[in-house]
Tab-separated table of C-alpha atoms in Angstrom:
chain	number	residue	atom	x	y	z
R	800	UNK	CA	-1.068	-25.303	-5.100
R	801	UNK	CA	-0.162	-24.369	-8.300
R	802	UNK	CA	1.237	-20.587	-8.358
R	803	UNK	CA	1.449	-18.599	-11.330
R	804	UNK	CA	3.414	-15.644	-11.333
R	805	UNK	CA	3.154	-13.585	-14.520
R	806	UNK	CA	6.524	-11.625	-15.971
R	807	UNK	CA	5.874	-9.070	-17.815
R	808	UNK	CA	8.452	-6.055	-19.207
R	809	UNK	CA	9.065	-3.664	-16.538
R	810	UNK	CA	8.125	-5.814	-13.796
R	811	UNK	CA	9.445	-4.763	-10.642
R	812	UNK	CA	12.541	-7.051	-9.821
R	813	UNK	CA	12.791	-6.747	-5.761
R	814	UNK	CA	8.775	-7.481	-6.162
R	815	UNK	CA	9.163	-10.513	-8.151
R	816	UNK	CA	11.939	-11.643	-6.151
R	817	UNK	CA	10.167	-11.703	-3.111
R	818	UNK	CA	7.082	-13.626	-4.782
R	819	UNK	CA	9.433	-16.254	-5.649
R	820	UNK	CA	12.038	-15.910	-2.402
R	821	UNK	CA	8.993	-15.775	0.444
R	822	UNK	CA	7.093	-19.016	-1.491
R	823	UNK	CA	10.635	-21.211	-1.467
R	824	UNK	CA	11.158	-20.679	2.031
R	825	UNK	CA	7.651	-21.749	2.643
R	826	UNK	CA	8.328	-24.846	-0.154
R	827	UNK	CA	11.958	-25.849	1.758
R	828	UNK	CA	10.223	-25.141	5.679
R	829	UNK	CA	6.692	-27.008	5.682
R	830	UNK	CA	8.367	-30.511	6.640
R	831	UNK	CA	10.087	-28.474	10.478
R	832	UNK	CA	5.973	-28.301	10.975
R	833	UNK	CA	4.151	-31.329	12.844
R	834	UNK	CA	1.433	-31.822	9.816
R	835	UNK	CA	2.817	-29.344	6.619
R	836	UNK	CA	0.476	-28.281	4.097
R	837	UNK	CA	0.633	-28.944	0.305
R	838	UNK	CA	3.328	-27.513	-0.624
R	839	UNK	CA	3.112	-24.663	-4.346
R	840	UNK	CA	3.948	-25.304	-7.324
R	841	UNK	CA	5.218	-21.744	-9.031
R	842	UNK	CA	5.560	-21.451	-12.311
R	843	UNK	CA	7.057	-18.430	-14.028
R	844	UNK	CA	4.967	-16.912	-16.455
R	845	UNK	CA	5.114	-14.207	-19.478
R	846	UNK	CA	3.801	-13.430	-23.192
R	847	UNK	CA	7.778	-14.378	-24.555
R	848	UNK	CA	10.673	-16.753	-23.811
R	849	UNK	CA	12.470	-14.359	-22.223
R	850	UNK	CA	11.027	-11.027	-20.703
R	851	UNK	CA	12.956	-7.793	-19.506
R	852	UNK	CA	12.594	-6.442	-16.183
R	853	UNK	CA	12.639	-2.997	-14.755
R	854	UNK	CA	16.538	-2.915	-14.054
R	855	UNK	CA	17.352	-4.612	-17.192
R	856	UNK	CA	17.748	-8.602	-16.373
R	857	UNK	CA	16.520	-11.037	-18.703
R	858	UNK	CA	13.360	-13.517	-16.974
R	859	UNK	CA	13.240	-16.583	-18.387
R	860	UNK	CA	9.541	-17.727	-18.571
R	861	UNK	CA	7.049	-20.428	-19.228
R	862	UNK	CA	4.030	-19.675	-21.798
R	863	UNK	CA	1.411	-17.387	-19.965
R	864	UNK	CA	-1.338	-19.946	-21.752
R	865	UNK	CA	-0.106	-22.258	-19.055
R	866	UNK	CA	-1.858	-19.764	-16.347
R	867	UNK	CA	-5.067	-21.700	-17.234
R	868	UNK	CA	-4.164	-24.683	-15.250
R	869	UNK	CA	-2.854	-22.541	-12.367
R	870	UNK	CA	-4.723	-22.374	-8.775
R	871	UNK	CA	-3.474	-18.655	-7.965
R	872	UNK	CA	-1.922	-15.660	-11.005
R	873	UNK	CA	-0.136	-13.084	-8.960
R	874	UNK	CA	1.529	-10.184	-10.784
R	875	UNK	CA	4.250	-8.372	-9.360
R	876	UNK	CA	4.003	-4.607	-9.389
R	877	UNK	CA	5.279	-2.295	-12.820
R	878	UNK	CA	8.838	-0.720	-12.187
R	879	UNK	CA	7.193	2.523	-13.058
R	880	UNK	CA	6.881	5.495	-9.256
R	881	UNK	CA	5.427	8.550	-11.830
R	882	UNK	CA	1.511	8.283	-11.303
R	883	UNK	CA	0.752	9.750	-15.085
R	884	UNK	CA	3.421	7.512	-16.513
R	885	UNK	CA	1.835	4.289	-14.747
R	886	UNK	CA	-1.202	5.042	-15.525
R	887	UNK	CA	-0.146	5.136	-19.337
R	888	UNK	CA	1.263	1.962	-19.267
R	889	UNK	CA	-1.105	-0.098	-17.598
R	890	UNK	CA	-3.701	1.416	-19.903
R	891	UNK	CA	-1.736	0.893	-23.316
R	892	UNK	CA	-1.472	-1.116	-25.874
R	893	UNK	CA	1.623	-3.254	-24.009
R	894	UNK	CA	-0.133	-4.435	-21.215
R	895	UNK	CA	-3.414	-5.636	-23.248
R	896	UNK	CA	-2.080	-9.464	-22.534
R	897	UNK	CA	-1.548	-9.450	-19.200
R	898	UNK	CA	-5.363	-7.576	-18.751
R	899	UNK	CA	-6.578	-10.086	-20.724
R	900	UNK	CA	-4.563	-12.744	-18.660
R	901	UNK	CA	-6.035	-11.164	-15.712
R	902	UNK	CA	-9.882	-10.792	-16.456
R	903	UNK	CA	-9.582	-14.377	-17.834
R	904	UNK	CA	-8.530	-15.637	-14.760
R	905	UNK	CA	-10.836	-13.936	-12.556
R	906	UNK	CA	-14.078	-14.992	-15.798
R	907	UNK	CA	-12.932	-18.561	-14.627
R	908	UNK	CA	-12.539	-17.994	-11.119
R	909	UNK	CA	-9.044	-18.570	-10.825
R	910	UNK	CA	-7.924	-15.883	-7.240
R	911	UNK	CA	-5.346	-13.260	-8.356
R	912	UNK	CA	-3.082	-11.156	-6.383
R	913	UNK	CA	-0.649	-8.293	-6.952
R	914	UNK	CA	1.181	-5.017	-4.582
R	915	UNK	CA	2.234	-1.875	-4.836
R	916	UNK	CA	1.332	-0.228	-8.872
R	917	UNK	CA	0.271	-3.650	-9.856
R	918	UNK	CA	-2.983	-3.074	-8.064
R	919	UNK	CA	-3.376	-0.692	-11.339
R	920	UNK	CA	-3.282	-3.703	-13.529
R	921	UNK	CA	-5.779	-5.758	-11.581
R	922	UNK	CA	-8.119	-2.639	-11.646
R	923	UNK	CA	-7.632	-1.660	-15.563
R	924	UNK	CA	-8.426	-5.198	-15.762
R	925	UNK	CA	-11.755	-4.531	-13.992
R	926	UNK	CA	-11.508	-6.988	-11.676
R	927	UNK	CA	-11.460	-5.158	-8.599
R	928	UNK	CA	-14.998	-2.934	-9.716
R	929	UNK	CA	-17.204	-3.029	-6.197
R	930	UNK	CA	-13.848	-4.876	-4.313
R	931	UNK	CA	-12.018	-3.489	-1.275
R	932	UNK	CA	-8.173	-2.722	-2.249
R	933	UNK	CA	-4.987	-0.926	-0.734
R	934	UNK	CA	-2.038	-0.162	-2.915
R	935	UNK	CA	1.053	2.213	-2.232
R	936	UNK	CA	0.611	4.463	0.176
R	937	UNK	CA	1.734	7.393	-2.323
R	938	UNK	CA	-0.569	6.770	-5.448
R	939	UNK	CA	-3.510	5.890	-3.520
R	940	UNK	CA	-4.819	9.819	-4.841
R	941	UNK	CA	-4.063	8.844	-8.500
R	942	UNK	CA	-5.897	5.463	-8.053
R	943	UNK	CA	-8.921	7.290	-6.336
R	944	UNK	CA	-9.184	8.883	-9.514
R	945	UNK	CA	-8.894	6.205	-12.306
R	946	UNK	CA	-11.253	4.057	-10.427
R	947	UNK	CA	-14.069	5.077	-8.296
R	948	UNK	CA	-15.892	1.882	-8.588
R	949	UNK	CA	-11.864	0.234	-6.224
R	950	UNK	CA	-12.828	1.286	-2.314
R	951	UNK	CA	-9.213	1.960	-2.004
R	952	UNK	CA	-7.974	1.350	1.453
R	953	UNK	CA	-3.722	2.767	1.475
R	954	UNK	CA	-3.607	2.116	5.109
R	955	UNK	CA	-3.871	-1.500	5.232
R	956	UNK	CA	-0.535	-3.859	4.060
R	957	UNK	CA	-2.333	-6.584	2.490
R	958	UNK	CA	-7.080	-5.854	1.292
R	959	UNK	CA	-8.532	-9.884	0.135
R	960	UNK	CA	-11.689	-8.963	-1.235
R	961	UNK	CA	-13.718	-12.091	-3.402
R	962	UNK	CA	-10.756	-13.620	-4.478
R	963	UNK	CA	-8.521	-10.821	-5.171
R	964	UNK	CA	-5.839	-9.886	-3.027
R	965	UNK	CA	-3.787	-6.747	-3.167
R	966	UNK	CA	-1.140	-5.305	-0.575
R	967	UNK	CA	1.049	-1.715	-0.001
R	968	UNK	CA	4.094	-0.629	-1.165
R	969	UNK	CA	6.850	-1.778	-3.074
R	970	UNK	CA	8.297	-4.251	-0.903
R	971	UNK	CA	4.654	-5.115	0.200
R	972	UNK	CA	4.899	-8.209	-2.227
R	973	UNK	CA	6.807	-9.560	1.623
R	974	UNK	CA	3.144	-9.167	3.062
R	975	UNK	CA	1.649	-10.374	0.272
R	976	UNK	CA	3.886	-13.046	-0.102
R	977	UNK	CA	3.279	-14.395	3.207
R	978	UNK	CA	-0.528	-13.197	3.267
R	979	UNK	CA	-0.507	-16.233	0.362
R	980	UNK	CA	1.333	-19.072	2.523
R	981	UNK	CA	-1.125	-17.865	5.466
R	982	UNK	CA	-3.950	-18.467	3.291
R	983	UNK	CA	-3.098	-22.585	3.466
R	984	UNK	CA	-0.982	-22.592	7.175
R	985	UNK	CA	-0.557	-19.365	9.468
R	986	UNK	CA	1.695	-21.919	11.014
R	987	UNK	CA	4.095	-21.912	8.191
R	988	UNK	CA	3.408	-18.045	7.638
R	989	UNK	CA	5.176	-17.425	10.664
R	990	UNK	CA	7.299	-19.783	10.815
R	991	UNK	CA	8.583	-18.125	6.927
R	992	UNK	CA	8.537	-14.949	8.880
R	993	UNK	CA	10.953	-15.767	11.801
R	994	UNK	CA	13.921	-16.735	10.137
R	995	UNK	CA	13.803	-14.188	7.218
R	996	UNK	CA	13.041	-11.503	9.476
R	997	UNK	CA	10.126	-10.639	8.423
R	998	UNK	CA	8.173	-7.576	11.611
R	999	UNK	CA	4.309	-8.313	10.718
R	1000	UNK	CA	3.268	-4.536	8.963
R	1001	UNK	CA	-0.410	-4.787	8.768
R	1002	UNK	CA	-0.410	-0.341	7.989
R	1003	UNK	CA	1.052	1.421	5.726
R	1004	UNK	CA	0.171	4.122	8.338
R	1005	UNK	CA	3.727	4.814	9.476
R	1006	UNK	CA	5.194	5.311	6.223
R	1007	UNK	CA	2.803	7.726	4.223
R	1008	UNK	CA	4.146	11.326	3.961
R	1009	UNK	CA	0.876	13.431	4.314
R	1010	UNK	CA	2.812	16.010	2.419
R	1011	UNK	CA	3.027	13.803	-0.421
R	1012	UNK	CA	0.278	12.548	-1.284
R	1013	UNK	CA	-1.427	16.678	-0.398
R	1014	UNK	CA	0.881	17.729	-3.755
R	1015	UNK	CA	-2.243	15.495	-5.883
R	1016	UNK	CA	-4.701	18.646	-5.798
R	1017	UNK	CA	-3.763	22.413	-5.546
R	1018	UNK	CA	-6.667	22.915	-2.781
R	1019	UNK	CA	-5.874	20.509	-0.460
R	1020	UNK	CA	-1.515	20.905	-1.081
R	1021	UNK	CA	-3.273	24.705	0.020
R	1022	UNK	CA	-4.998	23.060	3.364
R	1023	UNK	CA	-1.935	21.261	4.195
R	1024	UNK	CA	0.047	24.422	4.121
R	1025	UNK	CA	-2.521	25.988	6.583
R	1026	UNK	CA	-2.471	23.364	8.801
R	1027	UNK	CA	1.074	22.874	9.630
R	1028	UNK	CA	1.052	26.713	9.655
R	1029	UNK	CA	-1.656	26.043	12.939
R	1030	UNK	CA	-0.401	22.829	14.022
R	1031	UNK	CA	-0.678	24.222	17.611
R	1032	UNK	CA	-3.938	25.518	17.184
R	1033	UNK	CA	-7.782	23.829	17.649
R	1034	UNK	CA	-8.835	22.743	14.283
R	1035	UNK	CA	-10.790	25.312	12.574
R	1036	UNK	CA	-12.064	23.609	9.330
R	1037	UNK	CA	-14.014	26.494	8.382
R	1038	UNK	CA	-11.351	28.945	8.456
R	1039	UNK	CA	-9.189	27.226	6.740
R	1040	UNK	CA	-11.251	27.368	3.443
R	1041	UNK	CA	-11.800	31.673	3.817
R	1042	UNK	CA	-7.865	31.333	4.292
R	1043	UNK	CA	-8.185	29.255	1.408
R	1044	UNK	CA	-10.894	31.055	-0.720
R	1045	UNK	CA	-12.967	27.874	-1.325
R	1046	UNK	CA	-15.866	26.956	0.215
R	1047	UNK	CA	-15.994	24.418	4.075
R	1048	UNK	CA	-18.311	22.505	1.780
R	1049	UNK	CA	-15.943	22.167	-1.024
R	1050	UNK	CA	-12.599	22.206	0.726
R	1051	UNK	CA	-14.178	18.813	2.763
R	1052	UNK	CA	-14.969	16.913	-0.750
R	1053	UNK	CA	-11.789	18.300	-2.150
R	1054	UNK	CA	-9.978	16.219	0.697
R	1055	UNK	CA	-12.567	13.387	0.610
R	1056	UNK	CA	-12.195	12.694	-2.926
R	1057	UNK	CA	-7.957	13.233	-3.722
R	1058	UNK	CA	-6.982	11.654	-0.301
R	1059	UNK	CA	-10.256	9.412	1.036
R	1060	UNK	CA	-10.502	10.807	4.489
R	1061	UNK	CA	-11.630	13.655	6.641
R	1062	UNK	CA	-9.649	17.111	6.296
R	1063	UNK	CA	-10.072	16.449	11.034
R	1064	UNK	CA	-8.276	13.153	9.964
R	1065	UNK	CA	-6.264	14.798	7.350
R	1066	UNK	CA	-4.825	17.714	10.512
R	1067	UNK	CA	-4.316	14.475	12.710
R	1068	UNK	CA	-2.009	12.437	10.442
R	1069	UNK	CA	0.120	16.091	9.717
R	1070	UNK	CA	0.145	16.211	13.765
R	1071	UNK	CA	1.278	12.459	14.628
R	1072	UNK	CA	3.588	12.966	12.069
R	1073	UNK	CA	5.615	16.027	13.399
R	1074	UNK	CA	5.164	14.694	17.078
R	1075	UNK	CA	6.990	11.486	16.164
R	1076	UNK	CA	9.186	13.730	14.356
R	1077	UNK	CA	10.407	15.522	17.679
R	1078	UNK	CA	9.979	12.493	20.233
R	1079	UNK	CA	12.990	10.742	18.401
R	1080	UNK	CA	14.861	14.029	17.574
R	1081	UNK	CA	14.368	15.791	21.002
R	1082	UNK	CA	14.783	15.422	24.637
R	1083	UNK	CA	11.285	17.112	24.884
R	1084	UNK	CA	8.432	15.862	27.835
R	1085	UNK	CA	5.292	14.615	25.748
R	1086	UNK	CA	3.330	17.081	27.744
R	1087	UNK	CA	5.522	19.842	25.649
R	1088	UNK	CA	4.895	18.012	22.331
R	1089	UNK	CA	1.275	17.108	22.552
R	1090	UNK	CA	0.469	21.234	23.167
R	1091	UNK	CA	3.138	21.687	19.865
R	1092	UNK	CA	0.772	19.680	17.414
R	1093	UNK	CA	-2.096	20.731	18.856
R	1094	UNK	CA	-3.016	19.137	22.086
R	1095	UNK	CA	-3.970	20.192	25.423
R	1096	UNK	CA	-3.320	16.781	26.853
R	1097	UNK	CA	-1.032	14.264	26.324
R	1098	UNK	CA	-2.873	11.165	26.763
R	1099	UNK	CA	-5.080	12.580	23.467
R	1100	UNK	CA	-1.968	12.238	21.947
R	1101	UNK	CA	-0.447	8.503	23.364
R	1102	UNK	CA	-4.356	7.800	21.363
R	1103	UNK	CA	-3.497	9.120	18.555
R	1104	UNK	CA	0.142	7.653	17.867
R	1105	UNK	CA	-0.660	4.190	19.075
R	1106	UNK	CA	-3.407	3.874	16.233
R	1107	UNK	CA	-2.087	5.686	13.654
R	1108	UNK	CA	1.436	4.237	14.212
R	1109	UNK	CA	1.467	1.201	15.521
R	1110	UNK	CA	3.910	2.410	18.676
R	1111	UNK	CA	4.058	4.059	21.720
R	1112	UNK	CA	5.359	7.036	22.776
R	1113	UNK	CA	8.058	5.487	24.124
R	1114	UNK	CA	9.546	3.318	21.233
R	1115	UNK	CA	9.269	6.304	18.277
R	1116	UNK	CA	11.240	7.795	21.368
R	1117	UNK	CA	13.886	4.929	21.803
R	1118	UNK	CA	13.940	4.706	17.979
């Protein structure tokens, strides 16, 4: 498979390196399988002979036109964490050539892939409309607002939809590269993961910080503060709305628009976050922790912890 990795000014250094290193490791380990898959011919392409990364390093590139003959185009993320600055960058004139590269690739039917902030570049190029995607969990509110035609699920670590593969936050580039290897050989992907000591991470949910997501909107931020004050009580969305001075319907719609979830699920996330913290930092029995986060029965909390974090209460306490 011929793979073009597009490099542009401000590219996230670790993201670029992760993609190149994982694919290089896959090429080196192919021979250890009884029936090795074809190798990956990786070319780093750009719009100048040398590109400066986000950390200030220079990367030599082949002409971007070489991407026209590739089987897969990968875009590492941009080294920009602020939503407003990121949107200005991906939509501005400096990114026009990258957007055209992506759109042209999809026009030819070439699969494309990206991770983290790079998902914004794909969306800005129009190749995610009507598709499912993922991105950095803390950027999801800004993504939803700007790209309503994309179904974003920030809990996913990797999402593939109609020839476009996206991955989650920063070091999701590792998961993205492994997904590329897995498309050709699941056995080789598992082998590479073992040699590089990469744990399976199907979800970003365990890493998300609900309070950080809530700050994207004043109503949601106020609801988050209210919910934390009433975490031990049964949730009453109507009472929360009245306390915030909005209608229950407005609260429901605002939380859905900003976070892509319901107030009930958002409060569940807050309860899981607090319970996980208490499990890691105290010797409090699980029954007592369950009551402190609003659940009468510990088993309800056990099920929710496993669903949202992928871990048992015992495993979280062991950490």
